[in-house]
mmCIF file of C-alpha atoms in Angstrom:
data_model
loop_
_atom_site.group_PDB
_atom_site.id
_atom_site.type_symbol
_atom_site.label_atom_id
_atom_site.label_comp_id
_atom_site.label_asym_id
_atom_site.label_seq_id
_atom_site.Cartn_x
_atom_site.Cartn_y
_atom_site.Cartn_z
ATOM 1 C CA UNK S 1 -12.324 2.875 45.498
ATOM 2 C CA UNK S 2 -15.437 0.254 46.330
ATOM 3 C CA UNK S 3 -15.316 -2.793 44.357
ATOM 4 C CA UNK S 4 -18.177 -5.314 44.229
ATOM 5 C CA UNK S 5 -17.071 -8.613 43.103
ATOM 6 C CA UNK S 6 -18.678 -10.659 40.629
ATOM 7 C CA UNK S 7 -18.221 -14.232 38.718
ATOM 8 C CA UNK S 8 -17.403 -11.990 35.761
ATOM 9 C CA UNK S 9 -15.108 -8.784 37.285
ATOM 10 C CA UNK S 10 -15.120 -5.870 39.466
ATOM 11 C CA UNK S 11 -17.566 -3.850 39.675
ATOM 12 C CA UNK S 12 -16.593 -0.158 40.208
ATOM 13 C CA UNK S 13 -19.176 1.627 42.324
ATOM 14 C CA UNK S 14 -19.008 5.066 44.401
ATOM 15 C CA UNK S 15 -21.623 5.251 48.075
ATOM 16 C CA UNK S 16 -21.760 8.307 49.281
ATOM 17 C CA UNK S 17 -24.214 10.429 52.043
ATOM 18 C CA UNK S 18 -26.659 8.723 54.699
ATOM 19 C CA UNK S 19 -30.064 7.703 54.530
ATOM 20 C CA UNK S 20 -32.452 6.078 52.274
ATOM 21 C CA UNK S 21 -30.738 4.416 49.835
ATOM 22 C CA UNK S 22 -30.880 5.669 45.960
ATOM 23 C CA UNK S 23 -29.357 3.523 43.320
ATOM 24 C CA UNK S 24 -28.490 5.672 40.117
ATOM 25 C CA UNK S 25 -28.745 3.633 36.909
ATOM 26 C CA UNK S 26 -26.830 5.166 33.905
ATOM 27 C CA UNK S 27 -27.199 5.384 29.817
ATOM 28 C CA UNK S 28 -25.131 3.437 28.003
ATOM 29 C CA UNK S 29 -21.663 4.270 27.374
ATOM 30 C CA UNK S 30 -21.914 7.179 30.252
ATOM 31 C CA UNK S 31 -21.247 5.458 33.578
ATOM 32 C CA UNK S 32 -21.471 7.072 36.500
ATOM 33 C CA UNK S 33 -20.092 10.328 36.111
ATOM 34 C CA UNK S 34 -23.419 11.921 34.182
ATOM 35 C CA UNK S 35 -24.869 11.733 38.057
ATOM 36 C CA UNK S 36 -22.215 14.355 39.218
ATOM 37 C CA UNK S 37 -25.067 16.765 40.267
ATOM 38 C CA UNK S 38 -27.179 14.603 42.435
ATOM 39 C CA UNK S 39 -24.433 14.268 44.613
ATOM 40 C CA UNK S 40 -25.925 17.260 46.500
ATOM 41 C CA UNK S 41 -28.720 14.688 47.207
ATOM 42 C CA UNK S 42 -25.961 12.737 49.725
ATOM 43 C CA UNK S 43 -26.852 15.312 52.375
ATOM 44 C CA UNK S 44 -30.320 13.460 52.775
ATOM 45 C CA UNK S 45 -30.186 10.082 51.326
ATOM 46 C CA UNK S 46 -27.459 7.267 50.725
ATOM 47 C CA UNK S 47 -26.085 7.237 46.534
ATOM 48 C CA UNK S 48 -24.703 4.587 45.024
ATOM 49 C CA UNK S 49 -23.729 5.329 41.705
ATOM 50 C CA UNK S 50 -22.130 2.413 39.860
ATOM 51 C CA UNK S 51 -20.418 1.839 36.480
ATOM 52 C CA UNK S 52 -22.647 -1.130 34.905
ATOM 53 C CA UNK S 53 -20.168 -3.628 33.979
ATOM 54 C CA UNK S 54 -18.588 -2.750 30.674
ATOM 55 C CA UNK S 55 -18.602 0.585 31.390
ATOM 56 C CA UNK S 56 -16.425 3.382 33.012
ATOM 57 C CA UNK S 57 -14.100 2.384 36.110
ATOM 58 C CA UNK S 58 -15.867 -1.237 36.031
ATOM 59 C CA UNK S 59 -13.367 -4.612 34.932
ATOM 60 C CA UNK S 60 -16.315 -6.499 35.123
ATOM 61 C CA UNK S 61 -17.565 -7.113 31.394
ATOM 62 C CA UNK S 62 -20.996 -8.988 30.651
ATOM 63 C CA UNK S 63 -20.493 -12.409 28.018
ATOM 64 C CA UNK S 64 -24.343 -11.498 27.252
ATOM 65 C CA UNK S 65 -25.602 -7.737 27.910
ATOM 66 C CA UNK S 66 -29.265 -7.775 28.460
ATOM 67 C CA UNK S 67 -31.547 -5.412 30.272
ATOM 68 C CA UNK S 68 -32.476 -8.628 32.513
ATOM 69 C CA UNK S 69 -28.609 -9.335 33.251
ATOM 70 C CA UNK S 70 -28.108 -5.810 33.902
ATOM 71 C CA UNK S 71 -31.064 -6.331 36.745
ATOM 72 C CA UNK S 72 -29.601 -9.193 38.021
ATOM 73 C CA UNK S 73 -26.176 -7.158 38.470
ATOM 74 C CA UNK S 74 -27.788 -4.233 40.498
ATOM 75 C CA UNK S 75 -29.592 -6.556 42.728
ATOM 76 C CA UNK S 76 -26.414 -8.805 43.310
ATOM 77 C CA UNK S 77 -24.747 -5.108 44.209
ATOM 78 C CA UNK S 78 -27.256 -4.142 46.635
ATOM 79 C CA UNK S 79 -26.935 -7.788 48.287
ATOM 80 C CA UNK S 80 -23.243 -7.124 48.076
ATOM 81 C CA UNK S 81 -24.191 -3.609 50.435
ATOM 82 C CA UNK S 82 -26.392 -5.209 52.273
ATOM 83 C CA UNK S 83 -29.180 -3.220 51.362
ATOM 84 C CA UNK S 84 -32.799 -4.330 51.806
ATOM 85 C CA UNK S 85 -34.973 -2.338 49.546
ATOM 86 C CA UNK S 86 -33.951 0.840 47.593
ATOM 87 C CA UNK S 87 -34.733 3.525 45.130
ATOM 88 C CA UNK S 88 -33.868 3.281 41.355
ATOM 89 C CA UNK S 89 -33.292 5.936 39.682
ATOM 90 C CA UNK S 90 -32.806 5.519 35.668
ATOM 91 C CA UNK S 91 -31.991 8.003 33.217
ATOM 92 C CA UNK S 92 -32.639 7.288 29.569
ATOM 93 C CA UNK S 93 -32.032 3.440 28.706
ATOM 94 C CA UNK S 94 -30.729 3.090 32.486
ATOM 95 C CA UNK S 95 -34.750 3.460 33.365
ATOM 96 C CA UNK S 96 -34.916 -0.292 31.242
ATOM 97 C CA UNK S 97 -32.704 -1.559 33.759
ATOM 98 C CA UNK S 98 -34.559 0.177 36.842
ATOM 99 C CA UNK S 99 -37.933 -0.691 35.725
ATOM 100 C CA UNK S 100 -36.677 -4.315 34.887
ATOM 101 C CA UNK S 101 -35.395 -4.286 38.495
ATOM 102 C CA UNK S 102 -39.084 -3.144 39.753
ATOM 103 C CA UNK S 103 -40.872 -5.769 38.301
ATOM 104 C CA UNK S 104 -38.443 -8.512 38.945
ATOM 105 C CA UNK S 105 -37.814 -7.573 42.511
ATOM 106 C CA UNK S 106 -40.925 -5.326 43.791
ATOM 107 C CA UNK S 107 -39.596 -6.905 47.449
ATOM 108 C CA UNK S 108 -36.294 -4.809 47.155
ATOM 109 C CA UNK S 109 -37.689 -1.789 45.501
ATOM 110 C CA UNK S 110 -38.950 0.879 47.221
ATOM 111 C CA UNK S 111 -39.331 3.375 44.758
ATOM 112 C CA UNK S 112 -38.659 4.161 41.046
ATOM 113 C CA UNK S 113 -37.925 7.290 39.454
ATOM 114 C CA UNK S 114 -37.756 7.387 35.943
ATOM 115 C CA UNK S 115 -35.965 10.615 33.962
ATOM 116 C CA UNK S 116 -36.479 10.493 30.242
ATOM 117 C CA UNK S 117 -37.676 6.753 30.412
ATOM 118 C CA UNK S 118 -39.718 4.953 28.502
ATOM 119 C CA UNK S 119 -41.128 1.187 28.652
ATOM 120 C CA UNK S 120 -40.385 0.493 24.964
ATOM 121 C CA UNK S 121 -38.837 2.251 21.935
ATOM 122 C CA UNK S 122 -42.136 3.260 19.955
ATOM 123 C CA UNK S 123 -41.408 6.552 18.443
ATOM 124 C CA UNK S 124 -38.897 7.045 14.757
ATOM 125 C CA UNK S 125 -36.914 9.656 16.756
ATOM 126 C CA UNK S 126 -36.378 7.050 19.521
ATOM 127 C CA UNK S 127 -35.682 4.370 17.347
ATOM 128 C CA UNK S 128 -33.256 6.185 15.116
ATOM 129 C CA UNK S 129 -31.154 7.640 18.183
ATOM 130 C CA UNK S 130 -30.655 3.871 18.986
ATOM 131 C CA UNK S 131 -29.595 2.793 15.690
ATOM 132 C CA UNK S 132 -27.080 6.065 15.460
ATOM 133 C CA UNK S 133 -25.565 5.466 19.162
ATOM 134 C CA UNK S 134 -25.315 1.684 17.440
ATOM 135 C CA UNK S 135 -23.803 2.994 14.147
ATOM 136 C CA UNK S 136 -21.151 5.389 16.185
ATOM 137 C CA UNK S 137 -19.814 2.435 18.512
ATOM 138 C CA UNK S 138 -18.660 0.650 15.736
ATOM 139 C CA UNK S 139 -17.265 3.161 13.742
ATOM 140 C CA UNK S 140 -16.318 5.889 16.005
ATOM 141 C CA UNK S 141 -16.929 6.223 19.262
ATOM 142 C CA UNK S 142 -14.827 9.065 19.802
ATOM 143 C CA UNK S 143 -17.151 10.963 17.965
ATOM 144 C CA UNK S 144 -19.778 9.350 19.296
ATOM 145 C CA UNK S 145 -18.663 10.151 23.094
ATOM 146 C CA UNK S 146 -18.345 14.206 22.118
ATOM 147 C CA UNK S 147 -21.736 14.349 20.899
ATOM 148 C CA UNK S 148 -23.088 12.837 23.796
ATOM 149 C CA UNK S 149 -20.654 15.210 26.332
ATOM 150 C CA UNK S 150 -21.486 17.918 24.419
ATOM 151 C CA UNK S 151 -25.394 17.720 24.595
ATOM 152 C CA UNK S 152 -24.914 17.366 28.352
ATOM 153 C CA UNK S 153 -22.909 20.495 29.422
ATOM 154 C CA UNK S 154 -20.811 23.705 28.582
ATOM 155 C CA UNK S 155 -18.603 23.206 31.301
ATOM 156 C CA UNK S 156 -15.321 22.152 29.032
ATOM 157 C CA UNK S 157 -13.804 20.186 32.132
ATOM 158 C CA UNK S 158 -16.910 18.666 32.529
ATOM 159 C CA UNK S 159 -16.869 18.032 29.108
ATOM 160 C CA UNK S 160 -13.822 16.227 28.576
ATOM 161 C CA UNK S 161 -14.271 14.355 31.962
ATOM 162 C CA UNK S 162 -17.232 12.968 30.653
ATOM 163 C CA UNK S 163 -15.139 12.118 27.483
ATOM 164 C CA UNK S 164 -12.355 9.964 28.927
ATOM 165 C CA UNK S 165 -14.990 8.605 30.656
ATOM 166 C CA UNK S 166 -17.139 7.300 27.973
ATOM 167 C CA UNK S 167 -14.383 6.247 25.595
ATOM 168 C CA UNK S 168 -12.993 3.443 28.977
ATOM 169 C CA UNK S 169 -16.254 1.651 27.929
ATOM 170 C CA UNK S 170 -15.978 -1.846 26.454
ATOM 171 C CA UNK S 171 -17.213 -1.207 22.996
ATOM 172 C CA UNK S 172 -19.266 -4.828 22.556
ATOM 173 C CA UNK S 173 -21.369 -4.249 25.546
ATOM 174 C CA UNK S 174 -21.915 -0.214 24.907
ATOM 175 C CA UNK S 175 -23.241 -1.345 20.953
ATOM 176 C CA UNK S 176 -24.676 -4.452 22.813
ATOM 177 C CA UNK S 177 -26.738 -2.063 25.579
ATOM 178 C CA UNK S 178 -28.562 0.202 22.549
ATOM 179 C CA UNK S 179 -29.872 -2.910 20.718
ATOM 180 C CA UNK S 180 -31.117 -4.105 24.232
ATOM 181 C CA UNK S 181 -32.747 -1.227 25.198
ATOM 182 C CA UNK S 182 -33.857 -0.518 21.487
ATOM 183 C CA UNK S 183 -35.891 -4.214 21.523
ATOM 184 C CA UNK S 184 -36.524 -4.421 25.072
ATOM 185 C CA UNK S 185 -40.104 -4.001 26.190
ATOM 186 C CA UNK S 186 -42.247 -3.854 30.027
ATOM 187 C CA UNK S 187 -45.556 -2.132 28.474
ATOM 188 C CA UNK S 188 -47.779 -5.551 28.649
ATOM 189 C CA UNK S 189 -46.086 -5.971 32.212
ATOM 190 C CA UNK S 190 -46.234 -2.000 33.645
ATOM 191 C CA UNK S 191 -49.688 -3.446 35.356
ATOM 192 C CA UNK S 192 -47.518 -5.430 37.749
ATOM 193 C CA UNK S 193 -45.660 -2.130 38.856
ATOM 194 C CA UNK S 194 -46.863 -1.792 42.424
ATOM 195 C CA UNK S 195 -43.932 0.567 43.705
ATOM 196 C CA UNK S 196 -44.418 4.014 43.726
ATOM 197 C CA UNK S 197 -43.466 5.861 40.518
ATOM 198 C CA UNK S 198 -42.137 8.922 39.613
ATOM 199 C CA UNK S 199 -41.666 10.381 35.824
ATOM 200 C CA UNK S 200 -39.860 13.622 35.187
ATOM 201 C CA UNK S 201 -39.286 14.909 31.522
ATOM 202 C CA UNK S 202 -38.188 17.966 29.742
ATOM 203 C CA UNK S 203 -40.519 20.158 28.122
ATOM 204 C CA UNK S 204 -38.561 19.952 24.673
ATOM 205 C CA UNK S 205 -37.986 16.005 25.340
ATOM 206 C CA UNK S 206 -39.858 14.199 22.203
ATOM 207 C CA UNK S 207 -39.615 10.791 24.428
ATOM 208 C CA UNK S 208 -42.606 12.607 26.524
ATOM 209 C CA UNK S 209 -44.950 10.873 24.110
ATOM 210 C CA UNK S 210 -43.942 7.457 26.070
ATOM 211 C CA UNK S 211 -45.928 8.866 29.078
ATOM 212 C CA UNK S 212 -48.925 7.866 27.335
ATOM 213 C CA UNK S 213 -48.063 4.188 27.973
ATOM 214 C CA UNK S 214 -47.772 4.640 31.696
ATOM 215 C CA UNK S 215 -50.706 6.526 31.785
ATOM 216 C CA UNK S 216 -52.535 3.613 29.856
ATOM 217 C CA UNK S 217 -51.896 0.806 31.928
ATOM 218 C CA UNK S 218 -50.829 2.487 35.091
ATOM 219 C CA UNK S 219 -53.780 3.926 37.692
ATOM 220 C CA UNK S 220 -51.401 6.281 40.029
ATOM 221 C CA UNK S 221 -48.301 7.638 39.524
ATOM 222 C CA UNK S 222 -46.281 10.957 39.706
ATOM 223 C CA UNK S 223 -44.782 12.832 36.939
ATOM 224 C CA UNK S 224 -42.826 16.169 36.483
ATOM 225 C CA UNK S 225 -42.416 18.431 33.291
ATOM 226 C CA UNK S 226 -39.235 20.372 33.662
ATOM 227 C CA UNK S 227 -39.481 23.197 31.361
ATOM 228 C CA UNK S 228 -37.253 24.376 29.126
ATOM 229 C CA UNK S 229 -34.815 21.620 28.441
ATOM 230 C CA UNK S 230 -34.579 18.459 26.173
ATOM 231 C CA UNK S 231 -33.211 15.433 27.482
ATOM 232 C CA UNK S 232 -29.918 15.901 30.101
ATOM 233 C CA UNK S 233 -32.772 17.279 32.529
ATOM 234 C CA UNK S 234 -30.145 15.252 35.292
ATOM 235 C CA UNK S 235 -27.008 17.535 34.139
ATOM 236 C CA UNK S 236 -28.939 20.552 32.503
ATOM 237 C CA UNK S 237 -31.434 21.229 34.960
ATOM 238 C CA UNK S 238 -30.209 19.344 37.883
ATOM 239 C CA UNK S 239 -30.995 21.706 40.638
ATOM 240 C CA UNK S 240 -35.301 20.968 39.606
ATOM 241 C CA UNK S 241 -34.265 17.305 39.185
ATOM 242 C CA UNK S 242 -33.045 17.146 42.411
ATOM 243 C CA UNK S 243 -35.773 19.075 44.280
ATOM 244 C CA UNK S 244 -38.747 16.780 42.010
ATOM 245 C CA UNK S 245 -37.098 13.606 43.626
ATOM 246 C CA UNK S 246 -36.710 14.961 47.274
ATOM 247 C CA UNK S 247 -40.102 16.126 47.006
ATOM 248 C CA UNK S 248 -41.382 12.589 45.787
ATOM 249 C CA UNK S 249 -39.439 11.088 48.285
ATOM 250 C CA UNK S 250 -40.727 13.036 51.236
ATOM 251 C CA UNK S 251 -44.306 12.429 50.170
ATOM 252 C CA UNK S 252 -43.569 8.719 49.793
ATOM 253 C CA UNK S 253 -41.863 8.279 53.115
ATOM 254 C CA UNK S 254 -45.020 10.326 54.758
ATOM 255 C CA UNK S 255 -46.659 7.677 53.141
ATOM 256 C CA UNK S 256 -44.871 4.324 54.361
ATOM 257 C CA UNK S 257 -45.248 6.010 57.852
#
């Protein structure tokens, strides 16, 4: 168990493998455990997968969530490590949080990979999925955690693991992380994004119409279109995931060179 200690609680957070370091940044209400299939990735580069505070394994619990205290809280973790600069990796509302990181700390970031992300809620679909995950944490996030477990994975261990580990989450900061990530918004600052950049999508994703923003204000950048898959590209179609962000990686580190 590796504990990072903070004004307001433990945070819970799992390092495993060697190398560059990736930081794995989470939905709300998942924690950690959606990232079970990148752990193949700790053969070339150094995880750490947290549970965000109010989530998951994590005592620590936010008085105010916001997308910018949630930044503050992975930077004071990778001071706590004693890492220099790393790679975030967000999925879904986690990229908020990794992008918020970017642009607050482009000295510690080396890299940002972004699966499913957006940098604001624009679309109805997107909107409404924020106001249901909202609607469910208040009145039943049981339900609410085996709709999301289910649209993840068929594996029924899997399943329930993901489950138990939803329903551990402190219900004020899971309701409190949609609204964030439902108002919060980077588009008039994506400009100021000078790390390298990586998008991957599925093909049946309707959040790939927030691409358009990145390619409006951003000149370079990578993206990948995994086909044949929605939105749990990470968990659904985990073995392309993980070859899109070695191969980013590799071409990035050719790069620094």
């Amino acid at each position: 168990m590796t504990l990072c200690n903070l004004q307001y609680g433990d945070l819970f957070y799992e390092e495993i493998g060697q190398g560059s370091p990736i930081v794995f940044l989470h939905p709300p209400g998942m924690g950690r455990k959606v990232f079970r299939h990148q752990r193949p990735l700790s053969q070339r580069y150094r995880l750490i997968l947290p549970d965000l505070s109010g989530h998951g394994d994590s005592t620590a619990v936010l008085e105010r969530v916001t997308i910018q205290q949630y930044a503050k809280e992975v930077l004071r973790l990778v001071d706590s490590i004693g890492l220099e600069k790393v790679t975030l990796c967000g999925y879904s509302s986690g990229g908020s949080i990794a992008q918020e990181f970017a642009l607050t700390y482009p000295e510690r970031t080396k890299a940002l990979i972004l699966s499913g992300g957006f940098a604001e809620v624009h679309s109805p679909a997107l909107k409404y999925e924020h106001l249901m995950g909202m609607y469910f944490v208040k009145n039943s996030p049981k339900t609410l955690a085996k709709v999301i477990a289910t649209a993840h994975t068929f594996d029924k261990n899997y399943r329930t693991e993901l489950i138990e580990h939803m329903l551990k989450a402190d219900l004020n900061t899971w309701f409190h992380f949609y609204h964030e990530s439902l108002m919060y918004s980077c588009s008039g600052r994506l400009k100021n994004l000078n790390v390298p950049l990586l998008l991957i999508y599925g093909s049946r994703d309707f959040i790939n119409q927030h691409i358009r923003a990145y390619e409006r204000e951003l000149g370079h950048f990578q993206k990948a279109i995994i086909p044949k898959v929605s939105h749990q590209v990470p968990v659904k179609k985990w073995q392309e995931f993980n070859a899109e962000i070695e191969k980013f990686l590799e071409e990035e580190q050719a790069d620094w060179r």
